[in-house]
PDB file of C-alpha atoms in Angstrom:
ATOM      1  CA  MET A   1      24.804 -92.406 -27.844  1.00  0.00           C
ATOM      2  CA  ALA A   2      25.431 -89.643 -25.811  1.00  0.00           C
ATOM      3  CA  ARG A   3      22.767 -88.638 -24.273  1.00  0.00           C
ATOM      4  CA  TRP A   4      23.685 -84.657 -21.776  1.00  0.00           C
ATOM      5  CA  TYR A   5      22.454 -85.676 -18.149  1.00  0.00           C
ATOM      6  CA  ILE A   6      22.463 -83.305 -14.840  1.00  0.00           C
ATOM      7  CA  ILE A   7      23.390 -84.657 -12.444  1.00  0.00           C
ATOM      8  CA  HIS A   8      22.562 -83.100  -8.381  1.00  0.00           C
ATOM      9  CA  ALA A   9      26.041 -82.212  -6.527  1.00  0.00           C
ATOM     10  CA  TYR A  10      26.761 -80.386  -3.478  1.00  0.00           C
ATOM     11  CA  SER A  11      26.329 -76.560  -4.034  1.00  0.00           C
ATOM     12  CA  GLY A  12      30.076 -75.108  -4.045  1.00  0.00           C
ATOM     13  CA  PHE A  13      31.523 -78.748  -5.057  1.00  0.00           C
ATOM     14  CA  GLU A  14      30.741 -78.943  -8.383  1.00  0.00           C
ATOM     15  CA  ASN A  15      34.089 -78.709  -9.883  1.00  0.00           C
ATOM     16  CA  LYS A  16      35.660 -81.403  -7.680  1.00  0.00           C
ATOM     17  CA  VAL A  17      32.945 -83.352  -8.543  1.00  0.00           C
ATOM     18  CA  ARG A  18      33.488 -82.934 -12.607  1.00  0.00           C
ATOM     19  CA  GLU A  19      37.554 -83.666 -11.927  1.00  0.00           C
ATOM     20  CA  SER A  20      36.292 -87.163 -10.115  1.00  0.00           C
ATOM     21  CA  ILE A  21      33.924 -88.031 -12.181  1.00  0.00           C
ATOM     22  CA  LEU A  22      36.307 -87.983 -14.932  1.00  0.00           C
ATOM     23  CA  SER A  23      39.565 -89.369 -13.182  1.00  0.00           C
ATOM     24  CA  GLU A  24      37.442 -92.641 -12.376  1.00  0.00           C
ATOM     25  CA  ALA A  25      35.877 -92.634 -15.974  1.00  0.00           C
ATOM     26  CA  GLU A  26      39.688 -92.870 -16.355  1.00  0.00           C
ATOM     27  CA  ARG A  27      40.728 -95.060 -14.020  1.00  0.00           C
ATOM     28  CA  LEU A  28      38.147 -97.330 -14.794  1.00  0.00           C
ATOM     29  CA  GLY A  29      37.946 -97.261 -18.655  1.00  0.00           C
ATOM     30  CA  LEU A  30      35.083 -95.662 -18.918  1.00  0.00           C
ATOM     31  CA  ALA A  31      36.246 -92.907 -20.483  1.00  0.00           C
ATOM     32  CA  GLU A  32      35.097 -92.882 -23.924  1.00  0.00           C
ATOM     33  CA  ALA A  33      31.522 -94.111 -22.554  1.00  0.00           C
ATOM     34  CA  VAL A  34      31.603 -90.181 -19.982  1.00  0.00           C
ATOM     35  CA  GLU A  35      31.821 -87.794 -23.238  1.00  0.00           C
ATOM     36  CA  ALA A  36      32.058 -84.292 -21.390  1.00  0.00           C
ATOM     37  CA  VAL A  37      31.584 -83.028 -17.553  1.00  0.00           C
ATOM     38  CA  GLU A  38      30.445 -79.413 -17.485  1.00  0.00           C
ATOM     39  CA  VAL A  39      29.589 -76.666 -14.619  1.00  0.00           C
ATOM     40  CA  PRO A  40      27.577 -74.002 -16.657  1.00  0.00           C
ATOM     41  CA  THR A  41      29.401 -70.813 -15.986  1.00  0.00           C
ATOM     42  CA  GLU A  42      29.222 -67.868 -16.412  1.00  0.00           C
ATOM     43  CA  THR A  43      31.477 -64.586 -17.038  1.00  0.00           C
ATOM     44  CA  VAL A  44      29.566 -60.951 -14.800  1.00  0.00           C
ATOM     45  CA  THR A  45      31.046 -58.076 -14.554  1.00  0.00           C
ATOM     46  CA  GLU A  46      30.494 -56.415 -11.149  1.00  0.00           C
ATOM     47  CA  ILE A  47      31.658 -52.631  -9.960  1.00  0.00           C
ATOM     48  CA  LYS A  48      34.133 -53.795  -6.903  1.00  0.00           C
ATOM     49  CA  ARG A  49      35.833 -50.508  -4.968  1.00  0.00           C
ATOM     50  CA  GLY A  50      34.871 -48.785  -7.567  1.00  0.00           C
ATOM     51  CA  LYS A  51      36.257 -50.781 -10.198  1.00  0.00           C
ATOM     52  CA  LYS A  52      35.157 -52.998 -12.912  1.00  0.00           C
ATOM     53  CA  VAL A  53      35.181 -56.453 -12.129  1.00  0.00           C
ATOM     54  CA  GLN A  54      34.438 -59.751 -14.907  1.00  0.00           C
ATOM     55  CA  ILE A  55      33.992 -62.706 -12.317  1.00  0.00           C
ATOM     56  CA  GLU A  56      33.170 -66.526 -12.999  1.00  0.00           C
ATOM     57  CA  ARG A  57      30.492 -67.009 -11.626  1.00  0.00           C
ATOM     58  CA  LYS A  58      28.428 -70.477 -11.793  1.00  0.00           C
ATOM     59  CA  PHE A  59      24.821 -70.036 -13.687  1.00  0.00           C
ATOM     60  CA  MET A  60      23.164 -73.082 -11.445  1.00  0.00           C
ATOM     61  CA  PRO A  61      24.874 -73.908  -8.713  1.00  0.00           C
ATOM     62  CA  GLY A  62      24.436 -77.520  -7.250  1.00  0.00           C
ATOM     63  CA  TYR A  63      24.252 -78.880 -10.969  1.00  0.00           C
ATOM     64  CA  VAL A  64      27.027 -80.716 -13.137  1.00  0.00           C
ATOM     65  CA  LEU A  65      25.601 -81.204 -16.510  1.00  0.00           C
ATOM     66  CA  ALA A  66      27.700 -84.245 -18.033  1.00  0.00           C
ATOM     67  CA  LYS A  67      27.282 -86.545 -21.484  1.00  0.00           C
ATOM     68  CA  LEU A  68      27.538 -90.035 -20.984  1.00  0.00           C
ATOM     69  CA  LYS A  69      27.166 -93.099 -23.181  1.00  0.00           C
ATOM     70  CA  MET A  70      24.427 -94.648 -20.166  1.00  0.00           C
ATOM     71  CA  THR A  71      25.436 -97.946 -19.005  1.00  0.00           C
ATOM     72  CA  ASP A  72      25.418 -99.292 -15.690  1.00  0.00           C
ATOM     73  CA  ASP A  73      28.322 -98.868 -15.280  1.00  0.00           C
ATOM     74  CA  VAL A  74      28.118 -94.952 -15.352  1.00  0.00           C
ATOM     75  CA  TYR A  75      25.213 -94.690 -13.531  1.00  0.00           C
ATOM     76  CA  HIS A  76      27.741 -96.548 -10.454  1.00  0.00           C
ATOM     77  CA  LEU A  77      30.522 -94.663 -11.691  1.00  0.00           C
ATOM     78  CA  VAL A  78      28.086 -91.058 -10.874  1.00  0.00           C
ATOM     79  CA  LYS A  79      26.491 -91.768  -8.167  1.00  0.00           C
ATOM     80  CA  ASN A  80      29.008 -93.287  -6.069  1.00  0.00           C
ATOM     81  CA  THR A  81      31.259 -90.143  -6.551  1.00  0.00           C
ATOM     82  CA  PRO A  82      31.543 -88.308  -4.104  1.00  0.00           C
ATOM     83  CA  LYS A  83      29.803 -85.445  -2.956  1.00  0.00           C
ATOM     84  CA  VAL A  84      27.181 -86.528  -5.534  1.00  0.00           C
ATOM     85  CA  THR A  85      23.306 -86.827  -4.476  1.00  0.00           C
ATOM     86  CA  GLY A  86      22.034 -87.974  -7.690  1.00  0.00           C
ATOM     87  CA  PHE A  87      20.692 -87.350 -10.976  1.00  0.00           C
ATOM     88  CA  LEU A  88      17.335 -84.862 -12.516  1.00  0.00           C
ATOM     89  CA  GLY A  89      15.202 -87.757 -12.619  1.00  0.00           C
ATOM     90  CA  SER A  90      11.746 -89.336 -11.979  1.00  0.00           C
ATOM     91  CA  ASN A  91      12.498 -91.848  -9.663  1.00  0.00           C
ATOM     92  CA  ASN A  92      15.630 -91.331  -9.413  1.00  0.00           C
ATOM     93  CA  LYS A  93      15.915 -93.100 -12.774  1.00  0.00           C
ATOM     94  CA  PRO A  94      17.856 -90.501 -14.340  1.00  0.00           C
ATOM     95  CA  GLN A  95      16.397 -88.555 -17.351  1.00  0.00           C
ATOM     96  CA  PRO A  96      18.254 -87.481 -20.500  1.00  0.00           C
ATOM     97  CA  ILE A  97      17.629 -83.660 -21.671  1.00  0.00           C
ATOM     98  CA  SER A  98      17.631 -82.267 -25.664  1.00  0.00           C
ATOM     99  CA  GLU A  99      21.187 -81.489 -26.721  1.00  0.00           C
ATOM    100  CA  LYS A 100      19.021 -77.183 -27.492  1.00  0.00           C
ATOM    101  CA  GLU A 101      18.147 -78.154 -23.138  1.00  0.00           C
ATOM    102  CA  ALA A 102      21.270 -78.268 -22.259  1.00  0.00           C
ATOM    103  CA  ALA A 103      22.379 -75.768 -24.834  1.00  0.00           C
ATOM    104  CA  ARG A 104      20.206 -73.187 -23.568  1.00  0.00           C
ATOM    105  CA  TYR A 105      21.980 -74.050 -20.014  1.00  0.00           C
ATOM    106  CA  PHE A 106      25.475 -73.546 -21.198  1.00  0.00           C
ATOM    107  CA  GLY A 107      24.973 -71.708 -24.488  1.00  0.00           C
ATOM    108  CA  GLY A 108      27.552 -74.061 -26.306  1.00  0.00           C
ATOM    109  CA  VAL A 109      29.940 -74.348 -23.322  1.00  0.00           C
ATOM    110  CA  GLU A 110      32.787 -72.380 -25.785  1.00  0.00           C
ATOM    111  CA  GLU A 111      30.479 -69.596 -27.182  1.00  0.00           C
ATOM    112  CA  ALA A 112      30.063 -68.992 -23.209  1.00  0.00           C
ATOM    113  CA  LYS A 113      32.682 -68.232 -22.641  1.00  0.00           C
ATOM    114  CA  SER A 114      34.337 -66.298 -25.290  1.00  0.00           C
ATOM    115  CA  ALA A 115      30.884 -64.626 -25.451  1.00  0.00           C
ATOM    116  CA  PRO A 116      30.938 -62.906 -21.801  1.00  0.00           C
ATOM    117  CA  LYS A 117      27.262 -61.634 -20.219  1.00  0.00           C
ATOM    118  CA  ARG A 118      26.898 -57.923 -19.646  1.00  0.00           C
ATOM    119  CA  GLU A 119      25.816 -58.871 -16.229  1.00  0.00           C
ATOM    120  CA  ILE A 120      26.463 -55.827 -13.747  1.00  0.00           C
ATOM    121  CA  THR A 121      25.396 -56.380 -10.409  1.00  0.00           C
ATOM    122  CA  VAL A 122      26.278 -53.404  -7.965  1.00  0.00           C
ATOM    123  CA  ASP A 123      26.998 -52.693  -3.892  1.00  0.00           C
ATOM    124  CA  TYR A 124      24.685 -49.975  -3.495  1.00  0.00           C
ATOM    125  CA  GLU A 125      20.772 -49.645  -4.172  1.00  0.00           C
ATOM    126  CA  ILE A 126      18.141 -46.992  -3.937  1.00  0.00           C
ATOM    127  CA  GLY A 127      18.004 -45.078  -0.929  1.00  0.00           C
ATOM    128  CA  ASP A 128      21.775 -45.504  -0.241  1.00  0.00           C
ATOM    129  CA  SER A 129      24.688 -43.268   0.331  1.00  0.00           C
ATOM    130  CA  VAL A 130      26.906 -42.758  -1.913  1.00  0.00           C
ATOM    131  CA  LYS A 131      30.905 -40.750  -3.263  1.00  0.00           C
ATOM    132  CA  VAL A 132      31.184 -39.940  -6.862  1.00  0.00           C
ATOM    133  CA  LEU A 133      35.139 -40.761  -7.937  1.00  0.00           C
ATOM    134  CA  ASP A 134      35.353 -39.494 -11.338  1.00  0.00           C
ATOM    135  CA  GLY A 135      34.307 -36.790 -13.646  1.00  0.00           C
ATOM    136  CA  PRO A 136      32.449 -32.923 -12.595  1.00  0.00           C
ATOM    137  CA  PHE A 137      31.440 -34.853  -8.945  1.00  0.00           C
ATOM    138  CA  ALA A 138      34.649 -35.975  -8.650  1.00  0.00           C
ATOM    139  CA  SER A 139      34.514 -36.719  -4.915  1.00  0.00           C
ATOM    140  CA  PHE A 140      30.422 -35.254  -4.133  1.00  0.00           C
ATOM    141  CA  ASN A 141      28.007 -37.533  -1.348  1.00  0.00           C
ATOM    142  CA  GLY A 142      25.056 -38.232  -2.741  1.00  0.00           C
ATOM    143  CA  LEU A 143      21.363 -40.770  -2.376  1.00  0.00           C
ATOM    144  CA  VAL A 144      21.302 -43.572  -4.918  1.00  0.00           C
ATOM    145  CA  GLU A 145      17.725 -42.273  -6.386  1.00  0.00           C
ATOM    146  CA  GLU A 146      17.306 -44.427  -9.664  1.00  0.00           C
ATOM    147  CA  LEU A 147      19.160 -47.682 -11.180  1.00  0.00           C
ATOM    148  CA  ASP A 148      19.355 -48.372 -14.616  1.00  0.00           C
ATOM    149  CA  PHE A 149      20.822 -51.991 -15.837  1.00  0.00           C
ATOM    150  CA  ASP A 150      19.697 -51.315 -19.015  1.00  0.00           C
ATOM    151  CA  LYS A 151      22.039 -48.370 -19.458  1.00  0.00           C
ATOM    152  CA  GLN A 152      24.145 -49.161 -16.216  1.00  0.00           C
ATOM    153  CA  LYS A 153      23.923 -45.269 -15.225  1.00  0.00           C
ATOM    154  CA  VAL A 154      22.268 -44.434 -10.968  1.00  0.00           C
ATOM    155  CA  LYS A 155      21.012 -40.891 -10.913  1.00  0.00           C
ATOM    156  CA  VAL A 156      22.638 -39.714  -7.763  1.00  0.00           C
ATOM    157  CA  SER A 157      21.144 -36.856  -5.677  1.00  0.00           C
ATOM    158  CA  VAL A 158      24.191 -34.509  -4.891  1.00  0.00           C
ATOM    159  CA  SER A 159      23.798 -31.082  -2.880  1.00  0.00           C
ATOM    160  CA  ILE A 160      24.946 -28.562  -5.257  1.00  0.00           C
ATOM    161  CA  PHE A 161      24.957 -24.973  -3.909  1.00  0.00           C
ATOM    162  CA  GLY A 162      22.327 -26.499  -0.842  1.00  0.00           C
ATOM    163  CA  ARG A 163      20.278 -27.410  -3.373  1.00  0.00           C
ATOM    164  CA  ALA A 164      19.881 -30.876  -4.671  1.00  0.00           C
ATOM    165  CA  THR A 165      20.209 -31.940  -7.960  1.00  0.00           C
ATOM    166  CA  PRO A 166      20.257 -35.358  -9.969  1.00  0.00           C
ATOM    167  CA  VAL A 167      23.291 -36.217 -11.692  1.00  0.00           C
ATOM    168  CA  GLU A 168      23.287 -39.374 -13.566  1.00  0.00           C
ATOM    169  CA  LEU A 169      26.693 -41.322 -13.775  1.00  0.00           C
ATOM    170  CA  GLU A 170      27.779 -44.114 -14.754  1.00  0.00           C
ATOM    171  CA  PHE A 171      27.565 -46.891 -12.170  1.00  0.00           C
ATOM    172  CA  GLU A 172      31.761 -47.269 -12.200  1.00  0.00           C
ATOM    173  CA  GLN A 173      32.064 -43.539 -11.254  1.00  0.00           C
ATOM    174  CA  VAL A 174      30.280 -44.051  -7.828  1.00  0.00           C
ATOM    175  CA  GLU A 175      31.242 -46.760  -3.960  1.00  0.00           C
ATOM    176  CA  LEU A 176      28.773 -47.204  -1.841  1.00  0.00           C
ATOM    177  CA  VAL A 177      29.631 -44.853   2.005  1.00  0.00           C
ATOM    178  CA  LYS A 178      30.230 -47.294   4.276  1.00  0.00           C
TER     179      LYS A 178
END
């Protein structure tokens, strides 16, 4: 029976390791023992220059999940793959994880790809000077007072008629002044 294993790889080479394991398994006739090799990723919305951009980000940098029927041949195939440092487990012995735990890492691979996460990262923080891009305060500059990631809002203090006025805006309505 195939079980999920976590493979430790050089960070930044996860996709290359995935491809190498799959192609080497095919070449050695072990394709039926290597059921799946996945790089856990998540879809994240970032704000770049005032625009929402969806990017695919590695959920566990430096790790690859593989569903393997563990045999000596499969073990050596993975261990001898370039950019692989080994399996997660004790005494360098591969330790399988449960289906439930594997699903938690990538929400069932298909589910994770079809349901993007609502996480947003912004390139400004409290105290930064920002420019309002649209709305009634467009082209006003102000200071970031609060960030509310749950509501995806930012509170900016803008100067209106010489008086500092707090204004609540969407994350994508402001950009960092450089």
